[in-house]
Amino acid sequence: MNIVQIYKQFPDHASCIKHLEKVRWNNIAECPYCNSTNTTPVPKELRYHCNNCNTSFSVTVGTVFHKTKLDLQKWFLAVSLVLNAKKGISARQLARDINVTKDTAWYMQMRLRKAMVEYGELLEGIIECDETYVGGKNRHNNKKTKGGQGRGGEDKTPVIGILERGGKVKARKAETFPVKPLNPSSNRM
Ligand SMILES: [Zn+2]
């Protein structure tokens, strides 16, 4: 996805949270500490209370987005910019692009790059899948089959490749993205 698509699809923090909840949990919240699904939503805080171990959590726990005060939309944009930059992007440039300080941009880059280095191939696969998916989505505008794609096309982004568990990135390529033949030339925007 390019940044315009991300801006449109994820207009605010809440929509980013929703997206992560869908791709990580399939909308059924699961406590990251005890794996219980016996939870009570706390909608105002975009969090959940675990009725089993009595902790509170949000979908970002254990992901690269965890413990950041930054708006998730900026993270999503940063992911797009960093992953799509063929020759890399400087912290200064990233800072300008998403309107954060250079230090913040540097920190975001470090986290994202670490995730990419550790699981580069998987991430790359996900980006390719995503591009394929975007192409698929466009085709869908012509012949839309309801429910045919399982989880729907609009909210696929490379972002999901950055999910982390226990400090490790967890890429969910197979689960998250329908496998389709790659045809990059027709899918580049
Ligand atoms: Zn729990």
Short mmCIF file of C-alpha atoms and ligand atoms in Angstrom, two decimals:
data_model
loop_
_atom_site.label_atom_id
_atom_site.label_comp_id
_atom_site.label_asym_id
_atom_site.label_seq_id
_atom_site.Cartn_x
_atom_site.Cartn_y
_atom_site.Cartn_z
CA MET A 1 0.00 0.00 0.00
CA ASN A 2 1.19 3.47 -0.66
CA ILE A 3 0.71 6.19 1.91
CA VAL A 4 -2.37 7.65 0.28
CA GLN A 5 -4.12 4.31 0.59
CA ILE A 6 -3.06 4.05 4.20
CA TYR A 7 -4.29 7.55 4.99
CA LYS A 8 -7.65 6.74 3.53
CA GLN A 9 -8.04 3.32 5.01
CA PHE A 10 -6.67 4.12 8.42
CA PRO A 11 -7.81 7.65 9.13
CA ASP A 12 -7.10 7.46 12.84
CA HIS A 13 -5.64 5.48 15.69
CA ALA A 14 -8.87 3.58 16.34
CA SER A 15 -9.12 2.29 12.79
CA CYS A 16 -5.55 1.01 13.02
CA ILE A 17 -6.37 -0.78 16.27
CA LYS A 18 -9.42 -2.32 14.66
CA HIS A 19 -7.35 -3.54 11.78
CA LEU A 20 -4.79 -5.16 14.06
CA GLU A 21 -7.54 -6.79 16.09
CA LYS A 22 -8.95 -8.29 12.98
CA VAL A 23 -5.73 -9.66 11.56
CA ARG A 24 -4.22 -10.75 14.85
CA TRP A 25 -7.28 -12.16 16.58
CA ASN A 26 -9.88 -12.43 13.89
CA ASN A 27 -11.79 -10.02 16.13
CA ILE A 28 -11.85 -12.34 19.14
CA ALA A 29 -9.61 -10.74 21.73
CA GLU A 30 -7.08 -13.07 23.27
CA CYS A 31 -5.11 -12.19 26.37
CA PRO A 32 -1.41 -12.09 25.45
CA TYR A 33 -0.42 -13.10 28.96
CA CYS A 34 -2.57 -16.18 29.57
CA ASN A 35 -4.16 -16.76 26.15
CA SER A 36 -7.65 -16.61 27.57
CA THR A 37 -10.44 -15.31 25.39
CA ASN A 38 -12.58 -14.59 28.42
CA THR A 39 -12.23 -10.85 28.22
CA THR A 40 -14.25 -7.70 28.68
CA PRO A 41 -13.77 -4.85 26.23
CA VAL A 42 -12.94 -1.39 27.52
CA PRO A 43 -13.95 0.50 24.41
CA LYS A 44 -13.00 3.96 25.61
CA GLU A 45 -9.40 2.89 25.99
CA LEU A 46 -9.39 0.55 23.00
CA ARG A 47 -8.28 -2.13 25.43
CA TYR A 48 -9.55 -5.33 27.03
CA HIS A 49 -9.67 -6.64 30.53
CA CYS A 50 -8.77 -10.30 30.95
CA ASN A 51 -11.23 -11.98 33.30
CA ASN A 52 -8.89 -14.89 33.75
CA CYS A 53 -5.61 -13.32 34.84
CA ASN A 54 -7.03 -9.92 35.65
CA THR A 55 -4.71 -7.84 33.50
CA SER A 56 -5.58 -5.30 30.89
CA PHE A 57 -4.16 -5.33 27.41
CA SER A 58 -4.50 -3.97 23.92
CA VAL A 59 -3.86 -5.61 20.60
CA THR A 60 -0.45 -3.97 20.35
CA VAL A 61 1.03 -5.91 23.28
CA GLY A 62 3.87 -8.01 21.97
CA THR A 63 4.01 -6.24 18.64
CA VAL A 64 6.51 -3.80 17.27
CA PHE A 65 3.97 -1.09 18.13
CA HIS A 66 3.93 -1.94 21.80
CA LYS A 67 4.62 0.76 24.36
CA THR A 68 4.70 3.62 22.02
CA LYS A 69 2.87 6.84 22.53
CA LEU A 70 2.81 7.50 18.86
CA ASP A 71 -0.39 7.42 16.95
CA LEU A 72 -0.68 4.07 15.21
CA GLN A 73 -1.46 5.74 11.94
CA LYS A 74 2.06 7.15 11.95
CA TRP A 75 3.41 3.68 12.54
CA PHE A 76 1.40 2.31 9.66
CA LEU A 77 2.64 5.08 7.43
CA ALA A 78 6.21 4.49 8.59
CA VAL A 79 5.91 0.79 7.81
CA SER A 80 4.75 1.59 4.34
CA LEU A 81 7.48 4.16 3.76
CA VAL A 82 10.27 2.04 5.20
CA LEU A 83 9.25 -1.19 3.53
CA ASN A 84 8.58 0.40 0.19
CA ALA A 85 11.78 2.46 0.04
CA LYS A 86 13.91 0.48 -2.35
CA LYS A 87 17.10 2.20 -1.30
CA GLY A 88 16.10 2.95 2.25
CA ILE A 89 14.83 6.13 3.73
CA SER A 90 16.73 8.45 6.04
CA ALA A 91 15.46 9.26 9.48
CA ARG A 92 15.35 12.89 8.45
CA GLN A 93 13.16 12.09 5.49
CA LEU A 94 10.87 9.85 7.49
CA ALA A 95 10.56 12.55 10.12
CA ARG A 96 9.44 15.03 7.49
CA ASP A 97 7.07 12.60 5.83
CA ILE A 98 5.11 11.65 8.92
CA ASN A 99 5.68 14.80 10.92
CA VAL A 100 7.61 13.49 13.90
CA THR A 101 10.93 14.51 15.36
CA LYS A 102 14.09 13.08 13.89
CA ASP A 103 14.75 11.14 17.07
CA THR A 104 11.32 9.55 16.92
CA ALA A 105 11.78 8.69 13.26
CA TRP A 106 15.13 7.14 14.05
CA TYR A 107 13.64 5.04 16.82
CA MET A 108 10.81 3.86 14.57
CA GLN A 109 13.27 2.94 11.88
CA MET A 110 15.38 0.97 14.29
CA ARG A 111 12.44 -1.08 15.42
CA LEU A 112 11.16 -1.69 11.94
CA ARG A 113 14.58 -2.52 10.56
CA LYS A 114 15.25 -4.95 13.34
CA ALA A 115 12.01 -6.68 12.49
CA MET A 116 12.96 -6.72 8.82
CA VAL A 117 16.45 -8.05 9.39
CA GLU A 118 15.28 -10.87 11.60
CA TYR A 119 12.51 -11.94 9.32
CA GLY A 120 13.41 -10.31 6.06
CA GLU A 121 12.33 -13.09 3.78
CA LEU A 122 8.99 -13.48 5.43
CA LEU A 123 8.41 -9.77 5.37
CA GLU A 124 9.34 -9.59 1.75
CA GLY A 125 6.92 -12.37 1.04
CA ILE A 126 4.27 -10.43 2.81
CA ILE A 127 4.93 -7.30 0.84
CA GLU A 128 4.71 -9.25 -2.36
CA CYS A 129 1.53 -10.85 -1.19
CA ASP A 130 0.21 -7.48 -0.32
CA GLU A 131 0.94 -6.06 -3.71
CA THR A 132 -0.70 -9.05 -5.23
CA TYR A 133 -3.60 -8.53 -2.97
CA VAL A 134 -3.98 -4.90 -3.96
CA GLY A 135 -4.18 -6.04 -7.54
CA GLY A 136 -6.74 -8.61 -6.57
CA LYS A 137 -8.74 -6.02 -4.78
CA ASN A 138 -8.88 -3.80 -7.81
CA ARG A 139 -10.14 -6.66 -9.86
CA HIS A 140 -12.75 -7.14 -7.22
CA ASN A 141 -14.29 -3.82 -8.01
CA ASN A 142 -15.42 -5.31 -11.27
CA LYS A 143 -16.72 -8.62 -10.04
CA LYS A 144 -17.28 -8.51 -6.36
CA THR A 145 -17.92 -11.79 -4.60
CA LYS A 146 -19.15 -11.28 -1.09
CA GLY A 147 -17.27 -13.29 1.47
CA GLY A 148 -15.31 -14.99 -1.24
CA GLN A 149 -12.05 -13.68 0.10
CA GLY A 150 -12.64 -14.68 3.69
CA ARG A 151 -11.55 -11.60 5.50
CA GLY A 152 -12.12 -9.11 2.76
CA GLY A 153 -9.62 -7.10 0.83
CA GLU A 154 -9.69 -3.58 2.09
CA ASP A 155 -7.60 -3.98 5.15
CA LYS A 156 -4.59 -5.87 3.96
CA THR A 157 -1.37 -4.00 4.56
CA PRO A 158 2.24 -5.02 5.05
CA VAL A 159 1.77 -3.94 8.64
CA ILE A 160 0.80 -7.35 9.80
CA GLY A 161 4.23 -8.64 8.97
CA ILE A 162 5.62 -6.68 11.84
CA LEU A 163 3.73 -8.49 14.54
CA GLU A 164 6.06 -9.65 17.24
CA ARG A 165 5.71 -12.17 20.00
CA GLY A 166 8.14 -12.48 22.85
CA GLY A 167 10.43 -10.00 21.17
CA LYS A 168 10.34 -11.93 17.92
CA VAL A 169 8.53 -10.98 14.82
CA LYS A 170 5.71 -13.22 13.94
CA ALA A 171 4.81 -13.14 10.33
CA ARG A 172 1.43 -14.50 9.50
CA LYS A 173 1.66 -14.74 5.80
CA ALA A 174 -0.23 -17.94 5.15
CA GLU A 175 -2.95 -17.22 7.61
CA THR A 176 -3.42 -13.63 6.74
CA PHE A 177 -3.07 -13.47 3.02
CA PRO A 178 -4.79 -15.64 0.49
CA VAL A 179 -2.16 -17.26 -1.68
CA LYS A 180 -2.35 -15.99 -5.19
CA PRO A 181 0.05 -16.19 -8.09
CA LEU A 182 2.43 -13.27 -8.16
CA ASN A 183 2.25 -10.93 -11.06
CA PRO A 184 4.18 -7.90 -9.91
CA SER A 185 4.27 -6.10 -13.23
CA SER A 186 0.52 -5.68 -13.34
CA ASN A 187 0.18 -4.85 -9.69
CA ARG A 188 2.59 -2.00 -9.24
CA MET A 189 0.81 1.26 -8.72
ZN ZN B 1 -5.12 -13.17 30.83
#
